Amino acid sequence: MQYFLDRIRIAVAEATRIPPDQIRVEQPRDREKGDFAVPCFVLAKMVKANPASYAEELAAKLRNDLIEMEVAAVGPFLNFRVERAELAKRTIETVLDSGTSFGSSDEGRTQRVLIDMSSPNIAKPMSVGHLRSTVIGAAIKRLFKFLGYETVGINHIGDWGSQFGKLVAAVRRWGAGVDLEQEPIKALLELYVRYHDEEPNDPALTEEARAAFRELESGVDGDVRAIWRRLTELSLTEFDKIYARLGVTFDLVRGEAYYETHLDRTVQRIVDTGITEESQGALIVDLESVKKGMPPCLLRKTDGTTLYATRDLAAVFERWELNHFERCLYVVGMDQRLHFQQLKAVLQRMDLFWEPRVVHVDFGMLRLPEGKMSTRKGRVVFLEDVLDRAVEEAQRIIVEKNPGLLDLELVAEQVGVGAVVFNDLKRERVKDIEFVWADVLSFEGETGPYVQYTHARLASILRKAKEGGEGATSPDWSAVGDAAQVLLALGRFPQVVRSAAEHAEPSEVTQYLLALCRETNSWYASTRVLGEAPPTSAARLALVASIEIVLATGLGLLGLAAPAEM
Ligand code: ARG
C-alpha cells in the first residue's frame, strides 16, 4: 500500500513540481472511484488553474509514468485503479515478508509514553469503569509499543483517603467475623456496608475511624498501618486475578499513598511559583484565568489534609522528572473530566512547557444489565462473575459448533474474555455502552468471537493446505484479482495502527478488523481456495495467510487471543 501511495505521490510531485509531502492521496470510500484518489483543488490553486481541467492535464501526463494503474480525471479528482495482479503481488508479499511485525515500526524509538490505567480502589471490588480503563489502557499501550515507543503502564492504585480510617475501624470491630483470606473483597465490602449502617447510631465509631486515619496520615508504622497494608495486599491479589485473565501487566504499581511523603514538597513547589492563595483557611490555585468558570484547585484543606488532586500533582511531577515523557495519558472515565482539566490548568499556570503532553484519555460508561452499582449499599457487580458467565456461555456455543474441539476450556476462556474485551473497545471510547449478553457473545455481527472465528477458519484452511501439500507452487496473482477490497484493507493496516495510537482510540482497530472480516467473508463465500489449479490455489492461500496474520496481529493489539481452532 505504502508502495502505491509513494508511487502516486512522487509521480504527481514530478508532474506538478509541488513537494511530495504536500500531496494528499486518499482512499475513497466509494469503490467506483478507484483505489486511490488525489483531490486537485489545492494543487490547481497553486498554479492558478481550474481544478477539473488541471486534473485532466495531470491524468494525461501520469498515464505514461504509472503503467501499473489506470489514471482517470473525474471532475476535480485524479482517480487511480491499480492493476489487480500487481496489487495482489505487492500487498501479499509485503505482509508475508514482514509476518507478525507487519504494521509495526520503530518511529517511536527514544520516546516515552506513560499510560495511567486501571487504577482501582483498594478494599472495593474493581468497577466496570476500572475494567474499561484497564482494557482501553492496555490496548493503547500495545499500540504505542508496536510503533516502537517505550511505554510505561502505571497502576495508580487508590489506596489513600479517609475511607481507610473507616475500614480499619471496621476491621478492628468486626474483622474476626468475616473471612478476609478466602474472599477478601466480599469480606471488606461487608465491613464497609456494616460501617455505614451502624455509623449513624454510633458516634464512637466515627471517632475511631477518624483516629485511625489520623494515625495513618502521621506515618507511624504501627497497628493501623499494618491493617491498611494487609488490606492493600489482599486487594491487589484479587485485582491480579482479573489482570491475569485479561493478560494485562503493569510496569509500575504505585498507590496514591506513596506520594504522601512528597506532598509538602509538592505544595511548596506550587506555592513558590506564586500562584496559590488562601481561601477560608484552605490553600487553593485559582483557575478562572485559565478558563472562565473553572473552580479552583484545592491543594490543602483547612484541617491540613491533602486531596486526590494534590497527590496527582505530586505524581505528575515525579513522572516528568523520571521520564521526560512524550505523553502522559490518563485513561480515566469521563466523570473525572473536571479533575484532569484542573490538573492541567495548574500545570499551565506554573508555565510548565510539557503541560500539553498530559492528556486525559476519557471514556463513557458501560452499563451492565445488572444495573448501577453502589458500594456503600453493597450493590455491586463482581467482574469475575461477568467474565465467568461470558466464558460459560462461550463454552456452550463452542460445544454446539465444534463438539470435538480439544482445548475446549482454554478456547472458551479466550473467546469469553475476548468477547468482553472486544465489546469494551468496539465503539469510540467516549460513547456509553449498553452491555447486552446476546450481542457481546454472538459469533456473527460486530463481536470479538466473530473476528476470532473468521481467523480460526482461515487458520484451518492453512492447516488443510499443509496437510495436502498445497500452496508450494509459484502463485498466479490474477487468481486473487477479485479480492481487491481485501487487499486494499490489508494494505491499510499500518496506517490504522498509527492513527489508533495517535488518537488513543483502539476502536479504530476494532472497526478495521470488523471491516476486514466482512470483506474476507464475502470474498471467501464465492471463492474456492483449495483444490484449484496449483498456481491459483497458491495465490489464494497466500492471501489467506496474509489475512490470518493481520487478524491475529490486530486481535493481539487489542488484547484478544487468536485461537487456531474454535
Ligand atoms: N482511583 C481513581 C478512581 O477510581 C482513579 C485514578 C485515576 N488515575 C489518576 N492518576 N488519577 O476514581
mmCIF file of N, CA and C in Angstrom, residues 169-275:
data_model
loop_
_atom_site.group_PDB
_atom_site.id
_atom_site.type_symbol
_atom_site.label_atom_id
_atom_site.label_comp_id
_atom_site.label_asym_id
_atom_site.label_seq_id
_atom_site.Cartn_x
_atom_site.Cartn_y
_atom_site.Cartn_z
ATOM 1 N N ALA A 169 -11.213 0.864 61.282
ATOM 2 C CA ALA A 169 -12.108 0.790 62.439
ATOM 3 C C ALA A 169 -13.030 -0.422 62.330
ATOM 4 N N ALA A 170 -13.548 -0.643 61.133
ATOM 5 C CA ALA A 170 -14.467 -1.766 60.944
ATOM 6 C C ALA A 170 -13.749 -3.104 61.112
ATOM 7 N N VAL A 171 -12.534 -3.190 60.587
ATOM 8 C CA VAL A 171 -11.776 -4.431 60.718
ATOM 9 C C VAL A 171 -11.522 -4.725 62.190
ATOM 10 N N ARG A 172 -11.179 -3.669 62.920
ATOM 11 C CA ARG A 172 -10.907 -3.873 64.347
ATOM 12 C C ARG A 172 -12.141 -4.342 65.101
ATOM 13 N N ARG A 173 -13.290 -3.790 64.724
ATOM 14 C CA ARG A 173 -14.509 -4.159 65.460
ATOM 15 C C ARG A 173 -15.050 -5.526 65.071
ATOM 16 N N TRP A 174 -15.142 -5.737 63.744
ATOM 17 C CA TRP A 174 -15.862 -6.948 63.302
ATOM 18 C C TRP A 174 -15.030 -7.874 62.425
ATOM 19 N N GLY A 175 -13.759 -7.545 62.278
ATOM 20 C CA GLY A 175 -12.901 -8.313 61.357
ATOM 21 C C GLY A 175 -12.886 -9.804 61.658
ATOM 22 N N ALA A 176 -13.007 -10.157 62.941
ATOM 23 C CA ALA A 176 -12.944 -11.574 63.298
ATOM 24 C C ALA A 176 -14.121 -12.354 62.717
ATOM 25 N N GLY A 177 -15.212 -11.631 62.432
ATOM 26 C CA GLY A 177 -16.422 -12.328 61.976
ATOM 27 C C GLY A 177 -16.501 -12.540 60.471
ATOM 28 N N VAL A 178 -15.528 -12.047 59.724
ATOM 29 C CA VAL A 178 -15.589 -12.247 58.262
ATOM 30 C C VAL A 178 -14.334 -12.985 57.799
ATOM 31 N N ASP A 179 -14.443 -13.558 56.619
ATOM 32 C CA ASP A 179 -13.334 -14.342 56.102
ATOM 33 C C ASP A 179 -12.500 -13.503 55.131
ATOM 34 N N LEU A 180 -11.503 -12.831 55.692
ATOM 35 C CA LEU A 180 -10.698 -11.941 54.853
ATOM 36 C C LEU A 180 -9.777 -12.690 53.901
ATOM 37 N N GLU A 181 -9.406 -13.903 54.273
ATOM 38 C CA GLU A 181 -8.443 -14.622 53.438
ATOM 39 C C GLU A 181 -9.073 -15.214 52.182
ATOM 40 N N GLN A 182 -10.213 -15.835 52.358
ATOM 41 C CA GLN A 182 -10.815 -16.548 51.224
ATOM 42 C C GLN A 182 -11.372 -15.607 50.157
ATOM 43 N N GLU A 183 -12.256 -14.707 50.621
ATOM 44 C CA GLU A 183 -12.861 -13.788 49.667
ATOM 45 C C GLU A 183 -12.726 -12.372 50.185
ATOM 46 N N PRO A 184 -11.526 -11.853 50.115
ATOM 47 C CA PRO A 184 -11.235 -10.576 50.777
ATOM 48 C C PRO A 184 -12.148 -9.438 50.317
ATOM 49 N N ILE A 185 -12.388 -9.332 49.025
ATOM 50 C CA ILE A 185 -13.151 -8.178 48.565
ATOM 51 C C ILE A 185 -14.588 -8.245 49.086
ATOM 52 N N LYS A 186 -15.147 -9.441 49.058
ATOM 53 C CA LYS A 186 -16.516 -9.575 49.558
ATOM 54 C C LYS A 186 -16.554 -9.291 51.059
ATOM 55 N N ALA A 187 -15.543 -9.776 51.774
ATOM 56 C CA ALA A 187 -15.494 -9.548 53.216
ATOM 57 C C ALA A 187 -15.343 -8.054 53.526
ATOM 58 N N LEU A 188 -14.468 -7.394 52.775
ATOM 59 C CA LEU A 188 -14.240 -5.968 53.023
ATOM 60 C C LEU A 188 -15.485 -5.157 52.687
ATOM 61 N N LEU A 189 -16.147 -5.586 51.654
ATOM 62 C CA LEU A 189 -17.376 -4.918 51.252
ATOM 63 C C LEU A 189 -18.413 -5.031 52.373
ATOM 64 N N GLU A 190 -18.481 -6.215 52.941
ATOM 65 C CA GLU A 190 -19.414 -6.457 54.032
ATOM 66 C C GLU A 190 -19.103 -5.509 55.202
ATOM 67 N N LEU A 191 -17.818 -5.378 55.525
ATOM 68 C CA LEU A 191 -17.409 -4.500 56.624
ATOM 69 C C LEU A 191 -17.752 -3.043 56.309
ATOM 70 N N TYR A 192 -17.533 -2.673 55.073
ATOM 71 C CA TYR A 192 -17.779 -1.301 54.640
ATOM 72 C C TYR A 192 -19.271 -0.958 54.741
ATOM 73 N N VAL A 193 -20.078 -1.898 54.291
ATOM 74 C CA VAL A 193 -21.526 -1.703 54.348
ATOM 75 C C VAL A 193 -21.978 -1.628 55.807
ATOM 76 N N ARG A 194 -21.440 -2.519 56.621
ATOM 77 C CA ARG A 194 -21.818 -2.541 58.033
ATOM 78 C C ARG A 194 -21.430 -1.213 58.707
ATOM 79 N N TYR A 195 -20.251 -0.728 58.360
ATOM 80 C CA TYR A 195 -19.810 0.540 58.920
ATOM 81 C C TYR A 195 -20.848 1.628 58.634
ATOM 82 N N HIS A 196 -21.261 1.703 57.384
ATOM 83 C CA HIS A 196 -22.204 2.771 57.019
ATOM 84 C C HIS A 196 -23.594 2.550 57.598
ATOM 85 N N ASP A 197 -23.931 1.297 57.861
ATOM 86 C CA ASP A 197 -25.211 1.009 58.516
ATOM 87 C C ASP A 197 -25.191 1.474 59.963
ATOM 88 N N GLU A 198 -24.088 1.207 60.623
ATOM 89 C CA GLU A 198 -24.062 1.422 62.066
ATOM 90 C C GLU A 198 -23.602 2.816 62.480
ATOM 91 N N GLU A 199 -22.888 3.474 61.600
ATOM 92 C CA GLU A 199 -22.302 4.757 61.967
ATOM 93 C C GLU A 199 -23.324 5.783 62.492
ATOM 94 N N PRO A 200 -24.487 5.909 61.831
ATOM 95 C CA PRO A 200 -25.423 6.944 62.279
ATOM 96 C C PRO A 200 -25.814 6.818 63.752
ATOM 97 N N ASN A 201 -25.798 5.604 64.294
ATOM 98 C CA ASN A 201 -26.216 5.426 65.685
ATOM 99 C C ASN A 201 -25.047 5.188 66.625
ATOM 100 N N ASP A 202 -23.859 5.421 66.146
ATOM 101 C CA ASP A 202 -22.694 5.054 66.957
ATOM 102 C C ASP A 202 -21.571 6.068 66.757
ATOM 103 N N PRO A 203 -21.660 7.201 67.470
ATOM 104 C CA PRO A 203 -20.656 8.250 67.286
ATOM 105 C C PRO A 203 -19.238 7.774 67.617
ATOM 106 N N ALA A 204 -19.112 6.801 68.471
ATOM 107 C CA ALA A 204 -17.775 6.304 68.824
ATOM 108 C C ALA A 204 -17.081 5.729 67.599
ATOM 109 N N LEU A 205 -17.874 5.118 66.751
ATOM 110 C CA LEU A 205 -17.336 4.503 65.529
ATOM 111 C C LEU A 205 -16.693 5.574 64.649
ATOM 112 N N THR A 206 -17.410 6.692 64.492
ATOM 113 C CA THR A 206 -16.878 7.799 63.694
ATOM 114 C C THR A 206 -15.539 8.252 64.267
ATOM 115 N N GLU A 207 -15.502 8.355 65.577
ATOM 116 C CA GLU A 207 -14.268 8.814 66.218
ATOM 117 C C GLU A 207 -13.132 7.810 66.023
ATOM 118 N N GLU A 208 -13.451 6.542 66.104
ATOM 119 C CA GLU A 208 -12.428 5.507 65.894
ATOM 120 C C GLU A 208 -11.857 5.608 64.474
ATOM 121 N N ALA A 209 -12.746 5.850 63.550
ATOM 122 C CA ALA A 209 -12.325 5.937 62.148
ATOM 123 C C ALA A 209 -11.409 7.142 61.944
ATOM 124 N N ARG A 210 -11.822 8.268 62.535
ATOM 125 C CA ARG A 210 -11.005 9.484 62.386
ATOM 126 C C ARG A 210 -9.625 9.283 62.976
ATOM 127 N N ALA A 211 -9.621 8.690 64.173
ATOM 128 C CA ALA A 211 -8.338 8.478 64.856
ATOM 129 C C ALA A 211 -7.452 7.560 64.018
ATOM 130 N N ALA A 212 -8.072 6.544 63.442
ATOM 131 C CA ALA A 212 -7.294 5.603 62.633
ATOM 132 C C ALA A 212 -6.686 6.317 61.428
ATOM 133 N N PHE A 213 -7.476 7.149 60.777
ATOM 134 C CA PHE A 213 -6.922 7.839 59.599
ATOM 135 C C PHE A 213 -5.843 8.834 60.000
ATOM 136 N N ARG A 214 -6.056 9.483 61.165
ATOM 137 C CA ARG A 214 -5.014 10.407 61.641
ATOM 138 C C ARG A 214 -3.700 9.658 61.846
ATOM 139 N N GLU A 215 -3.810 8.473 62.431
ATOM 140 C CA GLU A 215 -2.587 7.703 62.676
ATOM 141 C C GLU A 215 -1.938 7.293 61.350
ATOM 142 N N LEU A 216 -2.786 6.915 60.410
ATOM 143 C CA LEU A 216 -2.289 6.521 59.089
ATOM 144 C C LEU A 216 -1.532 7.684 58.456
ATOM 145 N N GLU A 217 -2.148 8.862 58.510
ATOM 146 C CA GLU A 217 -1.530 10.037 57.897
ATOM 147 C C GLU A 217 -0.247 10.462 58.596
ATOM 148 N N SER A 218 -0.159 10.178 59.901
ATOM 149 C CA SER A 218 1.017 10.606 60.658
ATOM 150 C C SER A 218 2.259 9.831 60.218
ATOM 151 N N GLY A 219 2.032 8.725 59.537
ATOM 152 C CA GLY A 219 3.177 7.959 59.056
ATOM 153 C C GLY A 219 3.699 6.961 60.080
ATOM 154 N N VAL A 220 3.097 6.943 61.265
ATOM 155 C CA VAL A 220 3.536 5.995 62.295
ATOM 156 C C VAL A 220 3.351 4.572 61.782
ATOM 157 N N ASP A 221 4.378 3.771 61.952
ATOM 158 C CA ASP A 221 4.298 2.406 61.434
ATOM 159 C C ASP A 221 3.829 1.458 62.528
ATOM 160 N N GLY A 222 2.576 1.579 62.874
ATOM 161 C CA GLY A 222 2.041 0.747 63.957
ATOM 162 C C GLY A 222 0.936 -0.167 63.465
ATOM 163 N N ASP A 223 0.020 -0.415 64.399
ATOM 164 C CA ASP A 223 -1.124 -1.267 64.175
ATOM 165 C C ASP A 223 -1.973 -0.900 62.963
ATOM 166 N N VAL A 224 -2.314 0.379 62.921
ATOM 167 C CA VAL A 224 -3.215 0.864 61.877
ATOM 168 C C VAL A 224 -2.588 0.650 60.501
ATOM 169 N N ARG A 225 -1.325 1.020 60.432
ATOM 170 C CA ARG A 225 -0.645 0.872 59.150
ATOM 171 C C ARG A 225 -0.558 -0.603 58.747
ATOM 172 N N ALA A 226 -0.378 -1.456 59.732
ATOM 173 C CA ALA A 226 -0.296 -2.889 59.431
ATOM 174 C C ALA A 226 -1.624 -3.382 58.841
ATOM 175 N N ILE A 227 -2.735 -2.950 59.424
ATOM 176 C CA ILE A 227 -4.038 -3.365 58.885
ATOM 177 C C ILE A 227 -4.213 -2.824 57.467
ATOM 178 N N TRP A 228 -3.882 -1.549 57.318
ATOM 179 C CA TRP A 228 -4.001 -0.916 55.990
ATOM 180 C C TRP A 228 -3.167 -1.670 54.960
ATOM 181 N N ARG A 229 -1.958 -2.055 55.359
ATOM 182 C CA ARG A 229 -1.071 -2.753 54.422
ATOM 183 C C ARG A 229 -1.661 -4.103 54.039
ATOM 184 N N ARG A 230 -2.261 -4.739 55.029
ATOM 185 C CA ARG A 230 -2.836 -6.058 54.750
ATOM 186 C C ARG A 230 -4.015 -5.919 53.774
ATOM 187 N N LEU A 231 -4.846 -4.898 53.999
ATOM 188 C CA LEU A 231 -5.985 -4.671 53.095
ATOM 189 C C LEU A 231 -5.482 -4.447 51.676
ATOM 190 N N THR A 232 -4.402 -3.672 51.579
ATOM 191 C CA THR A 232 -3.852 -3.381 50.265
ATOM 192 C C THR A 232 -3.385 -4.656 49.582
ATOM 193 N N GLU A 233 -2.661 -5.463 50.319
ATOM 194 C CA GLU A 233 -2.139 -6.697 49.723
ATOM 195 C C GLU A 233 -3.261 -7.636 49.300
ATOM 196 N N LEU A 234 -4.253 -7.778 50.182
ATOM 197 C CA LEU A 234 -5.370 -8.668 49.846
ATOM 198 C C LEU A 234 -6.072 -8.187 48.573
ATOM 199 N N SER A 235 -6.277 -6.875 48.489
ATOM 200 C CA SER A 235 -6.987 -6.343 47.329
ATOM 201 C C SER A 235 -6.177 -6.537 46.055
ATOM 202 N N LEU A 236 -4.883 -6.238 46.139
ATOM 203 C CA LEU A 236 -4.056 -6.368 44.940
ATOM 204 C C LEU A 236 -4.040 -7.808 44.437
ATOM 205 N N THR A 237 -4.028 -8.756 45.365
ATOM 206 C CA THR A 237 -4.059 -10.153 44.954
ATOM 207 C C THR A 237 -5.350 -10.450 44.185
ATOM 208 N N GLU A 238 -6.445 -9.873 44.658
ATOM 209 C CA GLU A 238 -7.714 -10.075 43.947
ATOM 210 C C GLU A 238 -7.684 -9.427 42.568
ATOM 211 N N PHE A 239 -7.189 -8.189 42.511
ATOM 212 C CA PHE A 239 -7.125 -7.492 41.216
ATOM 213 C C PHE A 239 -6.253 -8.273 40.233
ATOM 214 N N ASP A 240 -5.167 -8.841 40.763
ATOM 215 C CA ASP A 240 -4.251 -9.578 39.888
ATOM 216 C C ASP A 240 -4.932 -10.741 39.184
ATOM 217 N N LYS A 241 -5.943 -11.311 39.841
ATOM 218 C CA LYS A 241 -6.649 -12.424 39.183
ATOM 219 C C LYS A 241 -7.316 -11.930 37.899
ATOM 220 N N ILE A 242 -7.900 -10.741 37.989
ATOM 221 C CA ILE A 242 -8.558 -10.195 36.804
ATOM 222 C C ILE A 242 -7.527 -9.803 35.750
ATOM 223 N N TYR A 243 -6.442 -9.167 36.207
ATOM 224 C CA TYR A 243 -5.400 -8.787 35.238
ATOM 225 C C TYR A 243 -4.846 -10.008 34.517
ATOM 226 N N ALA A 244 -4.686 -11.101 35.255
ATOM 227 C CA ALA A 244 -4.137 -12.304 34.629
ATOM 228 C C ALA A 244 -5.086 -12.802 33.542
ATOM 229 N N ARG A 245 -6.374 -12.774 33.825
ATOM 230 C CA ARG A 245 -7.324 -13.253 32.813
ATOM 231 C C ARG A 245 -7.335 -12.347 31.596
ATOM 232 N N LEU A 246 -7.087 -11.064 31.825
ATOM 233 C CA LEU A 246 -7.088 -10.122 30.700
ATOM 234 C C LEU A 246 -5.723 -10.080 30.015
ATOM 235 N N GLY A 247 -4.744 -10.730 30.613
ATOM 236 C CA GLY A 247 -3.396 -10.689 30.053
ATOM 237 C C GLY A 247 -2.762 -9.309 30.153
ATOM 238 N N VAL A 248 -3.106 -8.585 31.220
ATOM 239 C CA VAL A 248 -2.591 -7.223 31.374
ATOM 240 C C VAL A 248 -1.548 -7.175 32.485
ATOM 241 N N THR A 249 -0.436 -6.527 32.202
ATOM 242 C CA THR A 249 0.577 -6.325 33.241
ATOM 243 C C THR A 249 0.906 -4.834 33.331
ATOM 244 N N PHE A 250 1.548 -4.455 34.412
ATOM 245 C CA PHE A 250 1.919 -3.054 34.615
ATOM 246 C C PHE A 250 3.423 -2.947 34.786
ATOM 247 N N ASP A 251 3.953 -1.812 34.410
ATOM 248 C CA ASP A 251 5.373 -1.598 34.639
ATOM 249 C C ASP A 251 5.598 -1.009 36.022
ATOM 250 N N LEU A 252 4.550 -0.382 36.529
ATOM 251 C CA LEU A 252 4.670 0.251 37.834
ATOM 252 C C LEU A 252 3.311 0.214 38.534
ATOM 253 N N VAL A 253 3.270 -0.407 39.708
ATOM 254 C CA VAL A 253 2.048 -0.383 40.507
ATOM 255 C C VAL A 253 2.345 0.517 41.693
ATOM 256 N N ARG A 254 1.697 1.650 41.706
ATOM 257 C CA ARG A 254 2.064 2.637 42.712
ATOM 258 C C ARG A 254 0.813 3.324 43.233
ATOM 259 N N GLY A 255 0.579 3.172 44.522
ATOM 260 C CA GLY A 255 -0.629 3.749 45.096
ATOM 261 C C GLY A 255 -0.480 5.222 45.400
ATOM 262 N N GLU A 256 -1.611 5.854 45.623
ATOM 263 C CA GLU A 256 -1.595 7.268 45.999
ATOM 264 C C GLU A 256 -0.814 7.483 47.285
ATOM 265 N N ALA A 257 -0.852 6.485 48.167
ATOM 266 C CA ALA A 257 -0.188 6.622 49.473
ATOM 267 C C ALA A 257 1.299 6.922 49.318
ATOM 268 N N TYR A 258 1.870 6.380 48.263
ATOM 269 C CA TYR A 258 3.305 6.589 48.019
ATOM 270 C C TYR A 258 3.651 8.075 48.007
ATOM 271 N N TYR A 259 2.711 8.890 47.541
ATOM 272 C CA TYR A 259 3.001 10.313 47.374
ATOM 273 C C TYR A 259 2.832 11.117 48.659
ATOM 274 N N GLU A 260 2.342 10.452 49.712
ATOM 275 C CA GLU A 260 2.173 11.144 50.998
ATOM 276 C C GLU A 260 3.437 11.907 51.396
ATOM 277 N N THR A 261 4.573 11.250 51.237
ATOM 278 C CA THR A 261 5.829 11.878 51.673
ATOM 279 C C THR A 261 6.303 12.970 50.707
ATOM 280 N N HIS A 262 5.638 13.078 49.561
ATOM 281 C CA HIS A 262 6.047 14.106 48.586
ATOM 282 C C HIS A 262 5.206 15.371 48.715
ATOM 283 N N LEU A 263 4.148 15.279 49.546
ATOM 284 C CA LEU A 263 3.140 16.316 49.438
ATOM 285 C C LEU A 263 3.607 17.689 49.891
ATOM 286 N N ASP A 264 4.376 17.743 50.944
ATOM 287 C CA ASP A 264 4.845 19.051 51.414
ATOM 288 C C ASP A 264 5.668 19.719 50.323
ATOM 289 N N ARG A 265 6.553 18.934 49.776
ATOM 290 C CA ARG A 265 7.411 19.377 48.700
ATOM 291 C C ARG A 265 6.574 19.846 47.478
ATOM 292 N N THR A 266 5.573 19.059 47.175
ATOM 293 C CA THR A 266 4.727 19.365 46.026
ATOM 294 C C THR A 266 4.010 20.694 46.226
ATOM 295 N N VAL A 267 3.404 20.839 47.405
ATOM 296 C CA VAL A 267 2.670 22.067 47.688
ATOM 297 C C VAL A 267 3.634 23.251 47.677
ATOM 298 N N GLN A 268 4.811 23.044 48.276
ATOM 299 C CA GLN A 268 5.792 24.128 48.330
ATOM 300 C C GLN A 268 6.197 24.571 46.921
ATOM 301 N N ARG A 269 6.395 23.597 46.077
ATOM 302 C CA ARG A 269 6.799 23.896 44.705
ATOM 303 C C ARG A 269 5.771 24.795 44.006
ATOM 304 N N ILE A 270 4.506 24.477 44.260
ATOM 305 C CA ILE A 270 3.459 25.280 43.633
ATOM 306 C C ILE A 270 3.382 26.666 44.279
ATOM 307 N N VAL A 271 3.507 26.687 45.608
ATOM 308 C CA VAL A 271 3.495 27.969 46.321
ATOM 309 C C VAL A 271 4.610 28.868 45.791
ATOM 310 N N ASP A 272 5.780 28.274 45.557
ATOM 311 C CA ASP A 272 6.940 29.048 45.096
ATOM 312 C C ASP A 272 6.718 29.729 43.751
ATOM 313 N N THR A 273 5.823 29.205 42.960
ATOM 314 C CA THR A 273 5.576 29.851 41.666
ATOM 315 C C THR A 273 4.644 31.048 41.834
ATOM 316 N N GLY A 274 4.135 31.227 43.052
ATOM 317 C CA GLY A 274 3.335 32.409 43.343
ATOM 318 C C GLY A 274 1.890 32.365 42.862
ATOM 319 N N ILE A 275 1.369 31.191 42.585
ATOM 320 C CA ILE A 275 0.004 31.137 42.044
ATOM 321 C C ILE A 275 -1.030 30.692 43.082
#
